[in-house]
JSON list of C-alpha atoms in Angstrom, two decimals:
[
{"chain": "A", "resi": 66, "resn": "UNK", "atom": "CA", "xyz": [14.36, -24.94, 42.78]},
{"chain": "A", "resi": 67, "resn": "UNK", "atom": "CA", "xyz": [10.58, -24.21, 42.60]},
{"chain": "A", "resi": 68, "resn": "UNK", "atom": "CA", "xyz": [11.19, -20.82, 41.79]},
{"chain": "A", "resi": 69, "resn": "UNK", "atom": "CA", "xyz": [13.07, -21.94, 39.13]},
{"chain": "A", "resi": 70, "resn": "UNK", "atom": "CA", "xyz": [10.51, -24.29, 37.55]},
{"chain": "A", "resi": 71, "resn": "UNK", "atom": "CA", "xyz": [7.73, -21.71, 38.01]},
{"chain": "A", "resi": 72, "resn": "UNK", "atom": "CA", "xyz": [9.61, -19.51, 36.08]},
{"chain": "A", "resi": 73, "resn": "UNK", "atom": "CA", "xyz": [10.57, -21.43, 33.15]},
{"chain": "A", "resi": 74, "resn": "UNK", "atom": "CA", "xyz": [6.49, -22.43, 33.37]},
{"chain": "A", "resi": 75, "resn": "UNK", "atom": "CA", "xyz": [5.49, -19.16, 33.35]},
{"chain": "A", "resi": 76, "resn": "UNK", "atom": "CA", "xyz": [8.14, -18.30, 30.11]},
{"chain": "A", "resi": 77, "resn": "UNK", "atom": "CA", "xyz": [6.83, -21.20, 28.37]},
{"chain": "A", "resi": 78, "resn": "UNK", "atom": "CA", "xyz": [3.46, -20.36, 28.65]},
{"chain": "A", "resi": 79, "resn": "UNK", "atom": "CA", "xyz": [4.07, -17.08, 27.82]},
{"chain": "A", "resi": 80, "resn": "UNK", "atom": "CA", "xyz": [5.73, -18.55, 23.99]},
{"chain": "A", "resi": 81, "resn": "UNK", "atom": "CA", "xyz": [2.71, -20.50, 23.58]},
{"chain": "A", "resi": 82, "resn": "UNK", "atom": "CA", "xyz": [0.82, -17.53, 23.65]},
{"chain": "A", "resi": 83, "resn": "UNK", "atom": "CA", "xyz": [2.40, -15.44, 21.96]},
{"chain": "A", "resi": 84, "resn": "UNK", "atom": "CA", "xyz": [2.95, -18.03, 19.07]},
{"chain": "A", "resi": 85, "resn": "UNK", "atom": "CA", "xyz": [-0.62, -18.40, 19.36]},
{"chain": "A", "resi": 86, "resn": "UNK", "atom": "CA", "xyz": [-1.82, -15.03, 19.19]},
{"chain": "A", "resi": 87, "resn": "UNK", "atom": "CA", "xyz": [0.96, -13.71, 16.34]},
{"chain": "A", "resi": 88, "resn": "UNK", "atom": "CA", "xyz": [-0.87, -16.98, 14.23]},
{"chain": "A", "resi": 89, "resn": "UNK", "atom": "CA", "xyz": [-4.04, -16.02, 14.21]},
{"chain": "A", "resi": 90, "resn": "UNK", "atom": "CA", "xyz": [-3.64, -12.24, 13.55]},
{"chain": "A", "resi": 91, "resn": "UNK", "atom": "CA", "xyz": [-1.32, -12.37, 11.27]},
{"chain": "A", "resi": 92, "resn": "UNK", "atom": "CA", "xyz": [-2.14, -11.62, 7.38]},
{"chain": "A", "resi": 93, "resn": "UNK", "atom": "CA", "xyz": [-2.73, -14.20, 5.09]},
{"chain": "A", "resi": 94, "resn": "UNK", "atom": "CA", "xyz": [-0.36, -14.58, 2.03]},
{"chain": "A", "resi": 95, "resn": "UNK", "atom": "CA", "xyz": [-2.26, -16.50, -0.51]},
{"chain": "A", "resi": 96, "resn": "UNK", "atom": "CA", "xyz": [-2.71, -15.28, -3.95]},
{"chain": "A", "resi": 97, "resn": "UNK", "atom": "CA", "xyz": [-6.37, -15.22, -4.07]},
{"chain": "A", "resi": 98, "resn": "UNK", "atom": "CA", "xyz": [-5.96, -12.44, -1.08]},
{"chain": "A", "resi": 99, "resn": "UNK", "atom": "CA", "xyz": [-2.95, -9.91, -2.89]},
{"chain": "A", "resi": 100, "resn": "UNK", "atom": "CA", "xyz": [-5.97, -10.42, -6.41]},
{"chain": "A", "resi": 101, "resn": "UNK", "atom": "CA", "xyz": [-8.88, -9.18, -3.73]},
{"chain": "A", "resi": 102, "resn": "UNK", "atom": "CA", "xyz": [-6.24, -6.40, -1.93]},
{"chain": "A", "resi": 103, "resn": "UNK", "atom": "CA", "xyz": [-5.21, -5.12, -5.48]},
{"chain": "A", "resi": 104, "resn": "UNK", "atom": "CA", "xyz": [-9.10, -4.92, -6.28]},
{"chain": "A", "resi": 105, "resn": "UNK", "atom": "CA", "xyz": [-10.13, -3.19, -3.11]},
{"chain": "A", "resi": 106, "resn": "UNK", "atom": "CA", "xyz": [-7.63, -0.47, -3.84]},
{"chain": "A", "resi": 107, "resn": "UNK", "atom": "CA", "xyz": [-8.20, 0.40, -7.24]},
{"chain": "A", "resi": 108, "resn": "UNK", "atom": "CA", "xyz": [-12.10, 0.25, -6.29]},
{"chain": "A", "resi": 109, "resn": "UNK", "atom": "CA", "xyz": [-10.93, 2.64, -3.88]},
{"chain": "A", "resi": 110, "resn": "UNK", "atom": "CA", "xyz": [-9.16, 5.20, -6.54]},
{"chain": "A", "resi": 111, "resn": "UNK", "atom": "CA", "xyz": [-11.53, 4.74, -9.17]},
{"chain": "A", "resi": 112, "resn": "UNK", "atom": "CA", "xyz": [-13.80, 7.86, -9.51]},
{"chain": "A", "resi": 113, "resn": "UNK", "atom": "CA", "xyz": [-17.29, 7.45, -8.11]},
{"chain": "A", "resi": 114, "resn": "UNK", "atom": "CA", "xyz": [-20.13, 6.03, -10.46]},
{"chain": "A", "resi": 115, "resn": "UNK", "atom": "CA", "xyz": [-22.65, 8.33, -11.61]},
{"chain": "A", "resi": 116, "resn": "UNK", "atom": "CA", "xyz": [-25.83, 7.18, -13.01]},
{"chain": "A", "resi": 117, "resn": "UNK", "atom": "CA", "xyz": [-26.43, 9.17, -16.59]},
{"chain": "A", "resi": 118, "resn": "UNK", "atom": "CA", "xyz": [-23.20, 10.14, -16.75]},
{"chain": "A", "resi": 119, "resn": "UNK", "atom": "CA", "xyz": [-21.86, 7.27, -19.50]},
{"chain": "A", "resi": 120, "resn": "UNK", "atom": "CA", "xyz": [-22.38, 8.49, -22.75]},
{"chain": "A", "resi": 121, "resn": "UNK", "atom": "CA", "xyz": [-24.76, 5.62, -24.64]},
{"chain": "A", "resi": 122, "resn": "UNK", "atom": "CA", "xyz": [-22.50, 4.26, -27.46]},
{"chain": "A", "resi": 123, "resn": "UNK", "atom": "CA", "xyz": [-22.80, 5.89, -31.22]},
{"chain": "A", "resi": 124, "resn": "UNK", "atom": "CA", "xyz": [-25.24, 4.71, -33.38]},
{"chain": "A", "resi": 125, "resn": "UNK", "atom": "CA", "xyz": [-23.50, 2.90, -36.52]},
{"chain": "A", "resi": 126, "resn": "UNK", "atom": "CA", "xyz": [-25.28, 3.76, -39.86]},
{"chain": "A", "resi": 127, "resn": "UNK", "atom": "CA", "xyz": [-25.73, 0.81, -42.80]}
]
């Protein structure tokens, strides 16, 4: 019977840790985190910024 219990410890404790470690590596859902996901991605394909490479807007004449 001892066995027994020591087994069905051992399982439990086993779920509990699991449960434990699956919640706190798990990804977060919220909609503030898919806006800052989207962002880091098109950050990531946009092409790189150059420094003189903008062309200054044109000059309107009166």
């Amino acid at each position: 019977m001892s066995g027994l219990i020591f087994l069905v410890v051992a399982l439990l404790l086993s779920v509990v840790g699991s449960v434990a470690l699956w919640l706190r590596h798990r990804e977060p859902t919220s909609v503030e985190r898919s806006v800052d996901d989207f962002s880091r991605e098109m950050d990531a394909l946009a092409p790189p910024h150059r420094p003189g490479a903008e062309r200054p807007p044109p000059e309107r004449r009166a």
